[in-house]
PDB file of C-alpha atoms in Angstrom:
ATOM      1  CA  UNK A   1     169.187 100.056 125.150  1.00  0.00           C
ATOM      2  CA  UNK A   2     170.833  97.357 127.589  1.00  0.00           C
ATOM      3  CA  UNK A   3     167.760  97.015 129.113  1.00  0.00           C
ATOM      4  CA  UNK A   4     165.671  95.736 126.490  1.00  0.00           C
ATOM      5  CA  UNK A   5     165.881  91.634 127.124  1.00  0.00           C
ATOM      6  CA  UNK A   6     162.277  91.180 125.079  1.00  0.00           C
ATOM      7  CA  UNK A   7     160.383  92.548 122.329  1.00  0.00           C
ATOM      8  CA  UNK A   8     158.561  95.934 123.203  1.00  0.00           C
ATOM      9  CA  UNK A   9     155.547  97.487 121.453  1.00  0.00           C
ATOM     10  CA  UNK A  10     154.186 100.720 121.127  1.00  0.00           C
ATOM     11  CA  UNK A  11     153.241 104.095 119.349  1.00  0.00           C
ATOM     12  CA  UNK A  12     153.536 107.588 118.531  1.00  0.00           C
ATOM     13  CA  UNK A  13     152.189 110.073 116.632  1.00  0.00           C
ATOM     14  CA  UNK A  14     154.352 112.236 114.197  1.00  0.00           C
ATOM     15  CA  UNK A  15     153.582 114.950 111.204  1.00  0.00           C
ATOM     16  CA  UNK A  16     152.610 111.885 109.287  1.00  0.00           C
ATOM     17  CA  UNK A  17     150.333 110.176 111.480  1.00  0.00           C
ATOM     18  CA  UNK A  18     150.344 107.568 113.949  1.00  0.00           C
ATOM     19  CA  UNK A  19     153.161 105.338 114.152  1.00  0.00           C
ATOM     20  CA  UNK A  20     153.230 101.785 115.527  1.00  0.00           C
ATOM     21  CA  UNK A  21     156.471 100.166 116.583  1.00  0.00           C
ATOM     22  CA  UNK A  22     158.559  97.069 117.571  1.00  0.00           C
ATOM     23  CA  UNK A  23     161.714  96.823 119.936  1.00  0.00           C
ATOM     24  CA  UNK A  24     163.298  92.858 119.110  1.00  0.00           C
ATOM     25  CA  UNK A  25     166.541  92.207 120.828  1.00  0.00           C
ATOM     26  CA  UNK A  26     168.686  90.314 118.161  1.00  0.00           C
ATOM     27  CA  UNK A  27     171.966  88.058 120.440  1.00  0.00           C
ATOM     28  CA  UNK A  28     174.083  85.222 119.569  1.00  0.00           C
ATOM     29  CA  UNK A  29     176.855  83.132 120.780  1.00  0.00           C
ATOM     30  CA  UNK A  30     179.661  85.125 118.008  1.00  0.00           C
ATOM     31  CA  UNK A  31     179.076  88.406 119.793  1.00  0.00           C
ATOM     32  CA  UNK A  32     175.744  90.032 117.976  1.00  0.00           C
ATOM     33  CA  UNK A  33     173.736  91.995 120.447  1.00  0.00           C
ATOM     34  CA  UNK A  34     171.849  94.242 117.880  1.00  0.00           C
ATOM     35  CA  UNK A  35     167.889  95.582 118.737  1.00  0.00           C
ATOM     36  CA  UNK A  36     165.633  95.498 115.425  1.00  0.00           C
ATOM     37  CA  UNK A  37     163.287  98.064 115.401  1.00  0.00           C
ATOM     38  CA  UNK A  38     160.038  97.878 112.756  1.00  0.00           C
ATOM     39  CA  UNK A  39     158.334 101.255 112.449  1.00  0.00           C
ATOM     40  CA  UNK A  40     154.792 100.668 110.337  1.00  0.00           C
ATOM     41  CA  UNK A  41     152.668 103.597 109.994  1.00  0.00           C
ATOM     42  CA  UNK A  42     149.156 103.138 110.750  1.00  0.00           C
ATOM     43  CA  UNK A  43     147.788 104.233 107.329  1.00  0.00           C
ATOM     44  CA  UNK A  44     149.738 101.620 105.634  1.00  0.00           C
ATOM     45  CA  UNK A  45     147.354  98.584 107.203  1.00  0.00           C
ATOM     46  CA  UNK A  46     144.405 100.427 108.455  1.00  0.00           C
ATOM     47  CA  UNK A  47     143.850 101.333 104.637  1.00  0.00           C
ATOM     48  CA  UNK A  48     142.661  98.036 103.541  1.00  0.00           C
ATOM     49  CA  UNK A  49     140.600  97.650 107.181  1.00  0.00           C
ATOM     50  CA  UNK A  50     138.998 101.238 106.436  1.00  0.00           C
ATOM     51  CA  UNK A  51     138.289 100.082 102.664  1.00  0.00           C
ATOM     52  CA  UNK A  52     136.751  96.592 104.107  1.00  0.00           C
ATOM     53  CA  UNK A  53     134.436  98.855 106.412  1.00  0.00           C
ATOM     54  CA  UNK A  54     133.312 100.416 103.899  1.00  0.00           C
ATOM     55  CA  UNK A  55     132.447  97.855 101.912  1.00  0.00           C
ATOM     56  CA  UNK A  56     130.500  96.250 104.438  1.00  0.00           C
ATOM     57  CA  UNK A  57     128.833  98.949 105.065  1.00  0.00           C
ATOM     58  CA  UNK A  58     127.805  99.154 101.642  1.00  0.00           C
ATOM     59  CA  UNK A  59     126.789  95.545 101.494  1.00  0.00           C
ATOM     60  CA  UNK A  60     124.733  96.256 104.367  1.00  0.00           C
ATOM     61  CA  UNK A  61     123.216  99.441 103.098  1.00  0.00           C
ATOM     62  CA  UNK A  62     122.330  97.243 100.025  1.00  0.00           C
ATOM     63  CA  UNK A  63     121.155  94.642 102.180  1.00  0.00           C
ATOM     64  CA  UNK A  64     118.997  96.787 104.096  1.00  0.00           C
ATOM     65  CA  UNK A  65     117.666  98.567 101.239  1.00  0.00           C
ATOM     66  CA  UNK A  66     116.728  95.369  98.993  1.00  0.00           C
ATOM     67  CA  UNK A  67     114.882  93.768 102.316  1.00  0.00           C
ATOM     68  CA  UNK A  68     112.853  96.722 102.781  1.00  0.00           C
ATOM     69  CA  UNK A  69     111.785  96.541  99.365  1.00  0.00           C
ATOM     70  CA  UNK A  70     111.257  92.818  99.273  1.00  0.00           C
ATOM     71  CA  UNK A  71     108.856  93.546 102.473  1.00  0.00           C
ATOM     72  CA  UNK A  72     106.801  96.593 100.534  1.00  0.00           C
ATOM     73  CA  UNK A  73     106.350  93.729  97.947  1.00  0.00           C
ATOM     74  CA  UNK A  74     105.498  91.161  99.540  1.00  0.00           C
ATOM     75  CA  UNK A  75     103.684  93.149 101.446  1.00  0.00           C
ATOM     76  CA  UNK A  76     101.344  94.209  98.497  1.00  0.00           C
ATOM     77  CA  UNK A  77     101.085  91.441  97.149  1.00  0.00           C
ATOM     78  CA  UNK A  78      99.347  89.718 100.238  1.00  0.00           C
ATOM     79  CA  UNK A  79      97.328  93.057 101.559  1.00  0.00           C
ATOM     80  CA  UNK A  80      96.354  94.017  97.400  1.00  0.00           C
ATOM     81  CA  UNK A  81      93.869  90.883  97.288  1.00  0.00           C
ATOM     82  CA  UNK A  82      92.554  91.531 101.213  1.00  0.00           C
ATOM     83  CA  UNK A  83      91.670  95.108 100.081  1.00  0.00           C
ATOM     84  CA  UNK A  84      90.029  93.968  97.155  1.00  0.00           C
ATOM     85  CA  UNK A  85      88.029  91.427  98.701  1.00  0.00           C
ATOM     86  CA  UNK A  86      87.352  94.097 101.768  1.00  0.00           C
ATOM     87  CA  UNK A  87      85.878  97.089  98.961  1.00  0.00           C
ATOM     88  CA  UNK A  88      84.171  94.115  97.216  1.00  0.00           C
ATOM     89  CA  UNK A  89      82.267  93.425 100.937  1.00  0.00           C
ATOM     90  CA  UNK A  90      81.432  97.127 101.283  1.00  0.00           C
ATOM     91  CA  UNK A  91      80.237  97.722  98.100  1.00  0.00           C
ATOM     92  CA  UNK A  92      77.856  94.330  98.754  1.00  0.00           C
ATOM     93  CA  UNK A  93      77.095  95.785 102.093  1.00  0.00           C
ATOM     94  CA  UNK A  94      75.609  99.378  99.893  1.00  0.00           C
ATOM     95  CA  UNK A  95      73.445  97.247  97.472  1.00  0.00           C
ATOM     96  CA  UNK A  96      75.930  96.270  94.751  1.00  0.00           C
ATOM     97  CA  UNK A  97      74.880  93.242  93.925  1.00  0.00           C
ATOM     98  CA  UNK A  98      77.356  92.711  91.224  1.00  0.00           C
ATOM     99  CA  UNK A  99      80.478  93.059  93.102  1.00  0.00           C
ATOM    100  CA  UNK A 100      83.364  90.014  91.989  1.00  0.00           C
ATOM    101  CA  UNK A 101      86.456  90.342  93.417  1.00  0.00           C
ATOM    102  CA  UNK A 102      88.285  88.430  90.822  1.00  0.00           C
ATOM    103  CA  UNK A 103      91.190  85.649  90.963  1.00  0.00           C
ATOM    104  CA  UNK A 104      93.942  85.600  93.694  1.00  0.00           C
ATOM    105  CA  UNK A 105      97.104  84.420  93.650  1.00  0.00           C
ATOM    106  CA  UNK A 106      97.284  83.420  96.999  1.00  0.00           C
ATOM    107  CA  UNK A 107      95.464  79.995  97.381  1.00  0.00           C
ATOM    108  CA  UNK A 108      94.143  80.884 101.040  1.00  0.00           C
ATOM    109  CA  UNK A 109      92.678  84.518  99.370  1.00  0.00           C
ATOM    110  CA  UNK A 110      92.114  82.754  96.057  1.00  0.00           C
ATOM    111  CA  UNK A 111      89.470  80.008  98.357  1.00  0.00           C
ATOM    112  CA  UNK A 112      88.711  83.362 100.347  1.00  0.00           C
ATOM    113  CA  UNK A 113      87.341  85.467  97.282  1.00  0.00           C
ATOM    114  CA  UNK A 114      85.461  82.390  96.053  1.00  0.00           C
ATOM    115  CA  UNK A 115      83.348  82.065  99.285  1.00  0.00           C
ATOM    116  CA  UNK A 116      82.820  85.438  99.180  1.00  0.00           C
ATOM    117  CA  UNK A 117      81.440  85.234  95.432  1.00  0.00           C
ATOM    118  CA  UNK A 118      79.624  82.126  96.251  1.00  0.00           C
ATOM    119  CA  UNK A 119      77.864  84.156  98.499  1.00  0.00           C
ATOM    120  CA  UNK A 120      77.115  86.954  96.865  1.00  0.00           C
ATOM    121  CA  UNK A 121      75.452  85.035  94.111  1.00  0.00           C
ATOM    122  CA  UNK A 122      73.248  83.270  96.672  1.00  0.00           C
ATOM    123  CA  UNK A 123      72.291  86.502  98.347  1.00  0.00           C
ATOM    124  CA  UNK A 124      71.610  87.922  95.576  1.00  0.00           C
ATOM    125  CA  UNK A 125      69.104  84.834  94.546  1.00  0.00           C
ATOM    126  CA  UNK A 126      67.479  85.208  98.167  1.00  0.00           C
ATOM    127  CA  UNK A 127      67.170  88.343  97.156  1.00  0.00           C
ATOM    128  CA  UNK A 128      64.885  87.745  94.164  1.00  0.00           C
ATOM    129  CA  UNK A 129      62.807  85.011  96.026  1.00  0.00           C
ATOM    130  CA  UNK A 130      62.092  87.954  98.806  1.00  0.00           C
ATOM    131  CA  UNK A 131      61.098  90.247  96.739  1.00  0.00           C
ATOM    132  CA  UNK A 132      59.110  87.736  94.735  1.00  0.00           C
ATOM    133  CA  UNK A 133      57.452  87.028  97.922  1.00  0.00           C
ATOM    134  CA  UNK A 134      57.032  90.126  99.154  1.00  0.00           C
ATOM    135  CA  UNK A 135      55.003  91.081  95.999  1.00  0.00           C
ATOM    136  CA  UNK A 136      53.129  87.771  96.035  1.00  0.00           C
ATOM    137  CA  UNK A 137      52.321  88.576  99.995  1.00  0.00           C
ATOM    138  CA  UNK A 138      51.390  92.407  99.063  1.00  0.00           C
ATOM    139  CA  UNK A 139      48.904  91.019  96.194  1.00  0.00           C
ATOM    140  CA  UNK A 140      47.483  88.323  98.513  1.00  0.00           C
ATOM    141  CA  UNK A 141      46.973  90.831 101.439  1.00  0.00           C
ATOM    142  CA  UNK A 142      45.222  93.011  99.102  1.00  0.00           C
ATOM    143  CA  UNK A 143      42.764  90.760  97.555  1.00  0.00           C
ATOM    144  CA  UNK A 144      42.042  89.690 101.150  1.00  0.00           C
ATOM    145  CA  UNK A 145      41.327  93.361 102.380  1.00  0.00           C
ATOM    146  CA  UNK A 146      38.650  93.747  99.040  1.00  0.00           C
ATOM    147  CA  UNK A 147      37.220  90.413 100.375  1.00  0.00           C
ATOM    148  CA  UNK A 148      37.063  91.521 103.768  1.00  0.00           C
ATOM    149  CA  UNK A 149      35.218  94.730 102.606  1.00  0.00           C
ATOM    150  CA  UNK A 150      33.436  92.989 100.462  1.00  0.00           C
ATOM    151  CA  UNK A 151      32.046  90.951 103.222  1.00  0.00           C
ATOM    152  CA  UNK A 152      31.463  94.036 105.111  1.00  0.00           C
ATOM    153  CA  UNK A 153      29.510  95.501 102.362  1.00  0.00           C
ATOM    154  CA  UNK A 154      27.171  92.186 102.099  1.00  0.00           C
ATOM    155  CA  UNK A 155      26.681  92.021 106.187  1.00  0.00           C
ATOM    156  CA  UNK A 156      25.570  95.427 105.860  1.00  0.00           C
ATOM    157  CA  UNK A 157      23.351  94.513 102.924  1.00  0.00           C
ATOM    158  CA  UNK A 158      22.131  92.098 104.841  1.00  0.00           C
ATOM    159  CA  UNK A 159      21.051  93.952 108.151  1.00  0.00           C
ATOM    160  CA  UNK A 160      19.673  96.686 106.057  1.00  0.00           C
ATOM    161  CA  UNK A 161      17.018  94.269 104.123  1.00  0.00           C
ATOM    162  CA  UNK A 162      16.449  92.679 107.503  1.00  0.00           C
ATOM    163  CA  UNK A 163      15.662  95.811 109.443  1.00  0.00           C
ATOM    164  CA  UNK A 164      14.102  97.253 105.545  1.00  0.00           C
ATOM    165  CA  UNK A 165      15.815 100.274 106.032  1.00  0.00           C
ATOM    166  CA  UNK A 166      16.122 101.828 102.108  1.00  0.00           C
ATOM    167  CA  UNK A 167      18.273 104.460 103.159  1.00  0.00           C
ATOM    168  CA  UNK A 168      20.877 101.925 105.128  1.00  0.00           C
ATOM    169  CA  UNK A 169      20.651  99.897 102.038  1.00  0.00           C
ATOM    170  CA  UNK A 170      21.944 102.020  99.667  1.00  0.00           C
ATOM    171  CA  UNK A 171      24.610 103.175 101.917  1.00  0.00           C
ATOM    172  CA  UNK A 172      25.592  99.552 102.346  1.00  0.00           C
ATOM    173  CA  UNK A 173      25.119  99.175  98.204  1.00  0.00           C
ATOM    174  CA  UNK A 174      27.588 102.097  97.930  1.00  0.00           C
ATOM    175  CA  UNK A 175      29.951 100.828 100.063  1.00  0.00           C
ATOM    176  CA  UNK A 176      29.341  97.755  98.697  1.00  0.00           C
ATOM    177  CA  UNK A 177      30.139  98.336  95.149  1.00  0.00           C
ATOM    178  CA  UNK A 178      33.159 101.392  96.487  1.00  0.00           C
ATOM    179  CA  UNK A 179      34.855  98.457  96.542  1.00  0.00           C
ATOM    180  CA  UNK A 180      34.584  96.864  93.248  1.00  0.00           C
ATOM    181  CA  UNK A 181      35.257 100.580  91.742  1.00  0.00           C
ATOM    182  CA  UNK A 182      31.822 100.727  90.756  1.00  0.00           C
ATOM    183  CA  UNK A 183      31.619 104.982  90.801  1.00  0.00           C
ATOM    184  CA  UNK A 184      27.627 105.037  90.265  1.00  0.00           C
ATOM    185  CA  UNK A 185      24.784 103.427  91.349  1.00  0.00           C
ATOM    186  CA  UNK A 186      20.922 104.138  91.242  1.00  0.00           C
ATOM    187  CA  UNK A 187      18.086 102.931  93.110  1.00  0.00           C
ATOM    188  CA  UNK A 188      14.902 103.063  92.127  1.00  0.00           C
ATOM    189  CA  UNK A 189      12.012 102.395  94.398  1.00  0.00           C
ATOM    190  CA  UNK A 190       8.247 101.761  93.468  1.00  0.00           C
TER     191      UNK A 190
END
């Protein structure tokens, strides 16, 4: 023990557990030359550290756990409307003309969803004015083909009382009135 001129640290381990010390050297001028020794056992502060880790790691489980499901949230909540808007497209895209895909909450979806309704409205009044003229075009194409037969049927008319061929005539005269749905006709000849 004479040797020890300064404090000295260290540890051991007994029966009950791991046991830190301290060597201090204690002198004076009246003759006191004691050493102070200070045996803690670990458990006795490494309790409240061990409690403190596991109350962080609690707090962080928490953490964790409450972040995740803030992300599924807000994850939902900005993907819900962009799904929406995406089945509404599809189901245009198949010939649903009254697809809507509703209010957002999201401005930049809410001005998104709006276009997209804007536009199905418009399409669908193209829509209407192509079929409109489709059926106009159909009706004008056929009343130009009975014309055009018509014609037929008169040059042929024509050629046969030119050439005064009876037989060509009434052919012509058949084909003539064919056209008009005319399903008999008699000629008579003196």
């Amino acid at each position: 023990y004479e040797g020890i001129q300064s404090d000295r640290h260290f540890h051991y381990t007994s029966g009950a557990g791991r046991q830190y010390v301290q060597v201090a050297p204690i002198q004076d001028e009246y003759g006191i030359d004691w050493l102070v020794v200070v045996v803690i056992p670990e458990a006795d502060f490494m309790a409240q550290i061990i409690t403190g880790n596991r109350i962080t790691i609690g707090l962080i489980t928490v953490s964790v756990v409450i972040a995740v499901l803030m992300g599924i949230f807000t994850a939902r909540y900005v993907t819900d409307p962009v799904l929406k808007l995406n089945t509404s497209a599809r189901e245009l895209a198949e010939g649903n003309w009254e697809v809507s895909t509703g209010s957002q909450w999201i401005l930049e979806i809410h001005e998104l969803a709006s276009s997209f309704n804007n536009m199905v409205d418009r399409l669908k009044v193209t829509m209407l004015d192509l079929k409109a003229e489709i059926f106009h075009k159909n009706r004008a194409e056929e009343a130009l083909r009975k014309r055009l037969r018509y014609e037929e049927g008169l040059s042929a008319c024509s050629k046969a009382l030119l050439e005064n061929n009876p037989d060509a005539l009434s052919n012509a005269l058949r084909f003539l009135l064919d056209g008009m749905n005319v399903n008999r006709i008699y000629l008579y000849r003196n």
